[in-house]
Coordinates of N, CA and C in Angstrom, one line a residue:
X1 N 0.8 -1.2 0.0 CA 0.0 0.0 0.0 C 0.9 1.3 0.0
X2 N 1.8 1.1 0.6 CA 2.8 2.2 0.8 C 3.7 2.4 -0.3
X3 N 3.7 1.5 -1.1 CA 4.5 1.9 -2.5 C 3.7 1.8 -3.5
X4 N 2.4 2.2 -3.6 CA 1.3 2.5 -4.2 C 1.5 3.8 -4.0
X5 N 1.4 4.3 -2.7 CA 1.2 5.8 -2.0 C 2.5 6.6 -2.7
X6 N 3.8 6.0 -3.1 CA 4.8 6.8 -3.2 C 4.7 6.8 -4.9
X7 N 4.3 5.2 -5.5 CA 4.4 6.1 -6.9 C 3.7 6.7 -7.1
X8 N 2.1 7.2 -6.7 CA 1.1 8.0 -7.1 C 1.8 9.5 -6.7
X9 N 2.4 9.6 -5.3 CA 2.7 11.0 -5.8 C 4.3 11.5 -6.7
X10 N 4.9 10.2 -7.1 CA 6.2 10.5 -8.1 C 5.0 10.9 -9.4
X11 N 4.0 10.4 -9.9 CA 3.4 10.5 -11.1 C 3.2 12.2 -10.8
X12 N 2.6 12.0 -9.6 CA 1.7 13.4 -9.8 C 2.6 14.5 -9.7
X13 N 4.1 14.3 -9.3 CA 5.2 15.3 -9.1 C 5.4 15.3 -10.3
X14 N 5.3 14.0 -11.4 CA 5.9 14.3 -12.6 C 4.5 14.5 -13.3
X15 N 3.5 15.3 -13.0 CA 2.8 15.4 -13.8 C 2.2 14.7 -15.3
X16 N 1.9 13.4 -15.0 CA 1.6 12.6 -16.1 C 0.5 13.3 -16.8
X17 N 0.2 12.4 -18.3 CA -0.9 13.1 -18.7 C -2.3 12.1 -18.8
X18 N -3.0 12.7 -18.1 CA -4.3 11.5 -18.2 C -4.6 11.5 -18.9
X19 N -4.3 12.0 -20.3 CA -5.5 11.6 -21.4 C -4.4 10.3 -22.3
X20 N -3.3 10.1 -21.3 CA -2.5 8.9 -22.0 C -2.1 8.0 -21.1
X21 N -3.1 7.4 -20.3 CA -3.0 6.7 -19.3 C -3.3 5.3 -20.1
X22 N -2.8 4.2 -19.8 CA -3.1 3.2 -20.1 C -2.3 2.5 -21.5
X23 N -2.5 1.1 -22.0 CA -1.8 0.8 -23.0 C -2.8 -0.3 -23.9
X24 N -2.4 -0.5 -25.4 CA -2.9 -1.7 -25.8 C -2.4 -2.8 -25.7
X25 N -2.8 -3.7 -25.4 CA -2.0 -5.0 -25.1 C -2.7 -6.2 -26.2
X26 N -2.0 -7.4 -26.5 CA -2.6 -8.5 -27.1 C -3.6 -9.4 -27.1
X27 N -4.2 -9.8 -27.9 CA -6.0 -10.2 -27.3 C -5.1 -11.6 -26.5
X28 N -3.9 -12.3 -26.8 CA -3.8 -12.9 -25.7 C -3.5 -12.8 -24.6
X29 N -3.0 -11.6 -24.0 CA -2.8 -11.1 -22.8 C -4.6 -10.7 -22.2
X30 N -5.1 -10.4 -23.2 CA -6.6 -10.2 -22.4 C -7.1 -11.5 -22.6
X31 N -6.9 -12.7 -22.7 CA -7.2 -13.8 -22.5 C -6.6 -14.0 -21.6
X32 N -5.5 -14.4 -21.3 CA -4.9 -14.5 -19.8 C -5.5 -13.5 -18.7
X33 N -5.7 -12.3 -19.2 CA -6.1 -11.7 -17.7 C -7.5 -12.6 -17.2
X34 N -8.5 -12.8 -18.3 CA -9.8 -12.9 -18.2 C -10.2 -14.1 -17.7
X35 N -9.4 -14.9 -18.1 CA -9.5 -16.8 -17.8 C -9.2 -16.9 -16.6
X36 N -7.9 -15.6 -15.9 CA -6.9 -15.9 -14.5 C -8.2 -15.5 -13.6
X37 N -9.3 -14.4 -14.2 CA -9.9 -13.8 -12.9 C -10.8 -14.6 -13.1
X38 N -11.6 -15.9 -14.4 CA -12.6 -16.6 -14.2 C -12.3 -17.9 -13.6
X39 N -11.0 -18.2 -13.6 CA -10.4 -19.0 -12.4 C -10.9 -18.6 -10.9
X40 N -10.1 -17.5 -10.7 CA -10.6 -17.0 -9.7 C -11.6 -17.2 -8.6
X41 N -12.6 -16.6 -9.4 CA -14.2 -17.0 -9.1 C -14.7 -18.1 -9.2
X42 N -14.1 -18.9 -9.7 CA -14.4 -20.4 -9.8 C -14.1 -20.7 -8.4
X43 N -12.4 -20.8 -8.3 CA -11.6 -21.1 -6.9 C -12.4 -20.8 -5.6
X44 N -13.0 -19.7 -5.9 CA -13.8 -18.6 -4.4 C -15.2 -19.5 -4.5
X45 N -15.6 -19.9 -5.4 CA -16.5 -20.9 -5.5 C -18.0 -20.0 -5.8
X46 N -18.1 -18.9 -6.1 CA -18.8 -18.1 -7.2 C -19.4 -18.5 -7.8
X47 N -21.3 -18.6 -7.7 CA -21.4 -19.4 -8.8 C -21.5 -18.4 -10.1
X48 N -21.9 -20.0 -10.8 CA -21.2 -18.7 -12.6 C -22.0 -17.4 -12.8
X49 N -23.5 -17.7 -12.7 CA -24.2 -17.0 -12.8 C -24.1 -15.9 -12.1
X50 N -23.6 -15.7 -11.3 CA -23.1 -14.7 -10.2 C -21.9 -13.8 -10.5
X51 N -21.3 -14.6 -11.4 CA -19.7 -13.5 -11.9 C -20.3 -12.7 -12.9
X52 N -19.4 -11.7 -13.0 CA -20.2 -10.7 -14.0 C -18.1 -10.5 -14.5
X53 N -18.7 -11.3 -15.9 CA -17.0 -11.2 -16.5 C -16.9 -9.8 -17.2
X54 N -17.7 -9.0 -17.6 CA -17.5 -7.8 -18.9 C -19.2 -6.8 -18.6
X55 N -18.9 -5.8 -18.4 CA -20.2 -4.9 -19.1 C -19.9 -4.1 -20.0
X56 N -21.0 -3.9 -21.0 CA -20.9 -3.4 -22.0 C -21.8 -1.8 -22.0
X57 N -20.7 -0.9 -22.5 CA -21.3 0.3 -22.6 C -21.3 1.0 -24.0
X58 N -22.3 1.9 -24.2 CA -22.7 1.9 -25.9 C -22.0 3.3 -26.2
X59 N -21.6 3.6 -27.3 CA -20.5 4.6 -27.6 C -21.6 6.4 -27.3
X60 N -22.8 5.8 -27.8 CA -23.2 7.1 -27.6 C -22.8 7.3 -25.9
X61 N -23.2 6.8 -25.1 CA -23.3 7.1 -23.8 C -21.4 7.9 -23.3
X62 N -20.8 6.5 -23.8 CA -19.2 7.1 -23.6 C -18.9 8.5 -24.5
X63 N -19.7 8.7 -25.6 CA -19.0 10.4 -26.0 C -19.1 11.2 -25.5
X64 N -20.5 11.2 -24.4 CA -21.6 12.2 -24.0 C -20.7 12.4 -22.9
X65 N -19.7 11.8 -22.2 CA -18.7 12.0 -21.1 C -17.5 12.5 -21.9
X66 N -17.0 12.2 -22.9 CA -15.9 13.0 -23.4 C -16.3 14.2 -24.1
X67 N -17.7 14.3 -24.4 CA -17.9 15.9 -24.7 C -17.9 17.0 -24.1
X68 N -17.7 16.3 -22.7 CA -17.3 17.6 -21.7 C -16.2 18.1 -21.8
X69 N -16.5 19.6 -21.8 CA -14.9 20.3 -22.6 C -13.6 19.7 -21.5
X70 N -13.7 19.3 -20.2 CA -12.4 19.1 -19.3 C -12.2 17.9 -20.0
X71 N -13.1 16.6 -20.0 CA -13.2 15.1 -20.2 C -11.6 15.1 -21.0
X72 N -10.8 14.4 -20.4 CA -9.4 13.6 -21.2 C -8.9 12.4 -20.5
X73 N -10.1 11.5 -19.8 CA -9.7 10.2 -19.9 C -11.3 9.5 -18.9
X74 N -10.9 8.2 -18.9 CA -12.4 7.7 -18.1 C -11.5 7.1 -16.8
X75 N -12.5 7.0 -15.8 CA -12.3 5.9 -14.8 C -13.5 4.8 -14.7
X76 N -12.7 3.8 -14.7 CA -13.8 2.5 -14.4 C -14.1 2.3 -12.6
X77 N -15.0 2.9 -11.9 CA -14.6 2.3 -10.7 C -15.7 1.0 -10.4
X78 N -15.1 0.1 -9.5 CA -15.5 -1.2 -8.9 C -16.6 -1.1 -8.1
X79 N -18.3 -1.2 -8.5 CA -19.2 -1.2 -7.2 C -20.0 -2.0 -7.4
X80 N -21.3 -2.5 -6.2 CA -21.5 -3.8 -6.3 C -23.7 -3.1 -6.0
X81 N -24.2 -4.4 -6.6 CA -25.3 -4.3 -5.8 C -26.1 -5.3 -5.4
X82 N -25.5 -6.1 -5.1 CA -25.3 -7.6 -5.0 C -24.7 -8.4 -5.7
X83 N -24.5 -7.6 -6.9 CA -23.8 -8.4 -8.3 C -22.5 -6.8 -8.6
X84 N -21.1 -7.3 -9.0 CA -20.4 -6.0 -9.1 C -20.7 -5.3 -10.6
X85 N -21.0 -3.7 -10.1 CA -21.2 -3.1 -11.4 C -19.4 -1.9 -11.5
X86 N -20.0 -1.6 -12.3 CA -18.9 -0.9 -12.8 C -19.4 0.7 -12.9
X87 N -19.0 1.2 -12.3 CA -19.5 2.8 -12.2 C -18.4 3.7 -13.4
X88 N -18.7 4.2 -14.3 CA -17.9 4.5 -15.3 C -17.9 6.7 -15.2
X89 N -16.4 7.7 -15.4 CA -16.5 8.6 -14.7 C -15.9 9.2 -15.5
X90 N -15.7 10.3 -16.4 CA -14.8 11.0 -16.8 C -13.9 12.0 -16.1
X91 N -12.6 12.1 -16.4 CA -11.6 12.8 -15.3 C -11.4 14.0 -16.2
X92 N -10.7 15.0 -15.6 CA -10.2 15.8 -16.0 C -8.7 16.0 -16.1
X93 N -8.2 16.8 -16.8 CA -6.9 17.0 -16.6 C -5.7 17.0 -15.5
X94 N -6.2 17.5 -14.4 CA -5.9 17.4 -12.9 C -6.1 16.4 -12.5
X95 N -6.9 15.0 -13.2 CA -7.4 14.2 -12.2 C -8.4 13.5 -11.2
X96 N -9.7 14.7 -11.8 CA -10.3 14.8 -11.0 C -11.7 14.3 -11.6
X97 N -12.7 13.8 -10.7 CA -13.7 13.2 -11.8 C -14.8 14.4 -12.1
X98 N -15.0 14.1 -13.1 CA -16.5 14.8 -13.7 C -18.0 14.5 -13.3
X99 N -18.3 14.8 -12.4 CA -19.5 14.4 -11.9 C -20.6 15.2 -12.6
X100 N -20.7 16.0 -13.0 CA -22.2 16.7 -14.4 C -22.0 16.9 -15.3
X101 N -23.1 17.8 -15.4 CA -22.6 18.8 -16.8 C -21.3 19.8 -16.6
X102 N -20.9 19.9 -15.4 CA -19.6 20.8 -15.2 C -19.1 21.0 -14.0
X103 N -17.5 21.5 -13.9 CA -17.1 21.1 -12.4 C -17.3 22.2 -11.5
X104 N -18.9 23.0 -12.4 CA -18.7 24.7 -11.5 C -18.6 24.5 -9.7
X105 N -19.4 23.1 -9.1 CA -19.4 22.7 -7.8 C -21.0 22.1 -7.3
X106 N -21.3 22.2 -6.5 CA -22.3 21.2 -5.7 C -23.7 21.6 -6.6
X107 N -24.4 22.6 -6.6 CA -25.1 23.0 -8.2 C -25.4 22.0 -8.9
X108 N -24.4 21.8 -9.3 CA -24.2 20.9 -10.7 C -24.4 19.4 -10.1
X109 N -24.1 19.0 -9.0 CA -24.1 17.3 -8.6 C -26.0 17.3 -8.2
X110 N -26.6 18.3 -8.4 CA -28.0 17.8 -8.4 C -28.9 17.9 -9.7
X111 N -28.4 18.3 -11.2 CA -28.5 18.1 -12.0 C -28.3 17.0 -12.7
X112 N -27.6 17.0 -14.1 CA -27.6 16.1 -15.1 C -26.6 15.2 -14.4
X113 N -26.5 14.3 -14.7 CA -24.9 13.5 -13.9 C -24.1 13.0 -14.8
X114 N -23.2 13.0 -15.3 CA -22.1 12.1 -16.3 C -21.3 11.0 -15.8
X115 N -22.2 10.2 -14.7 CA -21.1 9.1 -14.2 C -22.5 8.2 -15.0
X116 N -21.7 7.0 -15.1 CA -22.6 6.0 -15.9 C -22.4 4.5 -15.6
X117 N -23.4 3.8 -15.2 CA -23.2 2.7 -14.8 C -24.6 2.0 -15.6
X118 N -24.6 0.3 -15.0 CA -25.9 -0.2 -15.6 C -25.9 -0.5 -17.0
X119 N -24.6 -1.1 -17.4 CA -24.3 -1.9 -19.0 C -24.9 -3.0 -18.7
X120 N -24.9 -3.8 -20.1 CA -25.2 -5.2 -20.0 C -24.0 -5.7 -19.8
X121 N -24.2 -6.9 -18.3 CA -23.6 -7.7 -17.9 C -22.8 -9.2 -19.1
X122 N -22.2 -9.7 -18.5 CA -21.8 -10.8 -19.5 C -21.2 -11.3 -18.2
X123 N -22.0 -12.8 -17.6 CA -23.3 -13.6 -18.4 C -24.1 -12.1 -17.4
X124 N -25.4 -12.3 -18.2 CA -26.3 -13.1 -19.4 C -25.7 -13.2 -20.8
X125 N -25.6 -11.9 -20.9 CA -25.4 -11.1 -22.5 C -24.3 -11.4 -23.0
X126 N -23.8 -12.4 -23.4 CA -22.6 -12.8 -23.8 C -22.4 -13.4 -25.3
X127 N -21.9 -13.1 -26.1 CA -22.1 -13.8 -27.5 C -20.5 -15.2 -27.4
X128 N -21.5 -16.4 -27.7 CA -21.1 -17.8 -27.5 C -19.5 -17.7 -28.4
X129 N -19.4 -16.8 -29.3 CA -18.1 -17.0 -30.0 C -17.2 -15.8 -29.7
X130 N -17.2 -15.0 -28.9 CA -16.2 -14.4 -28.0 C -15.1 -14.7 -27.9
X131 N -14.4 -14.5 -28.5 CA -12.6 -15.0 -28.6 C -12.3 -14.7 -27.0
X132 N -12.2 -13.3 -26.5 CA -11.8 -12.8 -25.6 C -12.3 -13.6 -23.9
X133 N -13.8 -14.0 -24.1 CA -14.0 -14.9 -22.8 C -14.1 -16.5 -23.2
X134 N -14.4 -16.6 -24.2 CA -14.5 -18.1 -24.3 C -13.2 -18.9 -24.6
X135 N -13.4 -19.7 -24.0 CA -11.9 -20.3 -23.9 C -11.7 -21.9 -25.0
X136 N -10.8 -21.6 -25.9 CA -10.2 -23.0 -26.9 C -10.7 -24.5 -26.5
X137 N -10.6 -25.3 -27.0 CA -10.6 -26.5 -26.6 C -9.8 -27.1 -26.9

């Protein structure tokens, strides 16, 4: 935890740039990640029906967060409601998330909201030929 704490503030001393956070990686590496965590849940004894491997969000909804003039990257955060959803957040340049139409202050968080959650899950919604979750024989 403590060397979590120290590189977050080397980043933030070196001022990274959020709108270049993150990397592409190989659809095999997102098969390994995806199999390691549906192991996982297997191991923890999860039933299937219960794991929620992927939610899907529709492009219109994700532009409508980057059309905010700060928006230069997203956060996915982890929340549950008996099943985990994915609360999805646009950041701003600083860092900071986008909670409306704008970061004028508290105003604005009883208005329009631009955090987004409530994709279709996978399972149910899963299409059977899925390279990325379905696994070879």
């Amino acid at each position: 935890m403590e060397k979590a704490k120290n590189q977050m503030a080397m980043e933030n001393k070196n001022k990274f740039s959020f709108s270049q956070v993150g990397q592409f990686i190989s659809l095999q590496e997102a098969q390994t990640y995806i199999h390691c965590y549906q192991d996982d849940q297997q191991k923890k004894g999860e039933p299937q029906e219960d794991t929620v491997w992927s939610e899907l969000f529709g492009k219109e909804m994700l532009l409508q967060i980057l059309q905010h003039a700060d928006a230069v990257s997203f956060c996915f955060g982890k929340g549950t409601d008996g099943k985990m959803k994915l609360v999805v957040m646009g950041i701003d340049p600083e860092g900071r998330a986008i909670i409306g139409t704008s970061n004028a202050g508290l105003k604005d968080q009883l208005g329009q909201s631009l955090i987004l959650a409530n994709g279709r899950t996978c399972p149910p919604y899963c299409l059977p030929e899925d390279v990325v979750y379905v696994r070879g024989e």
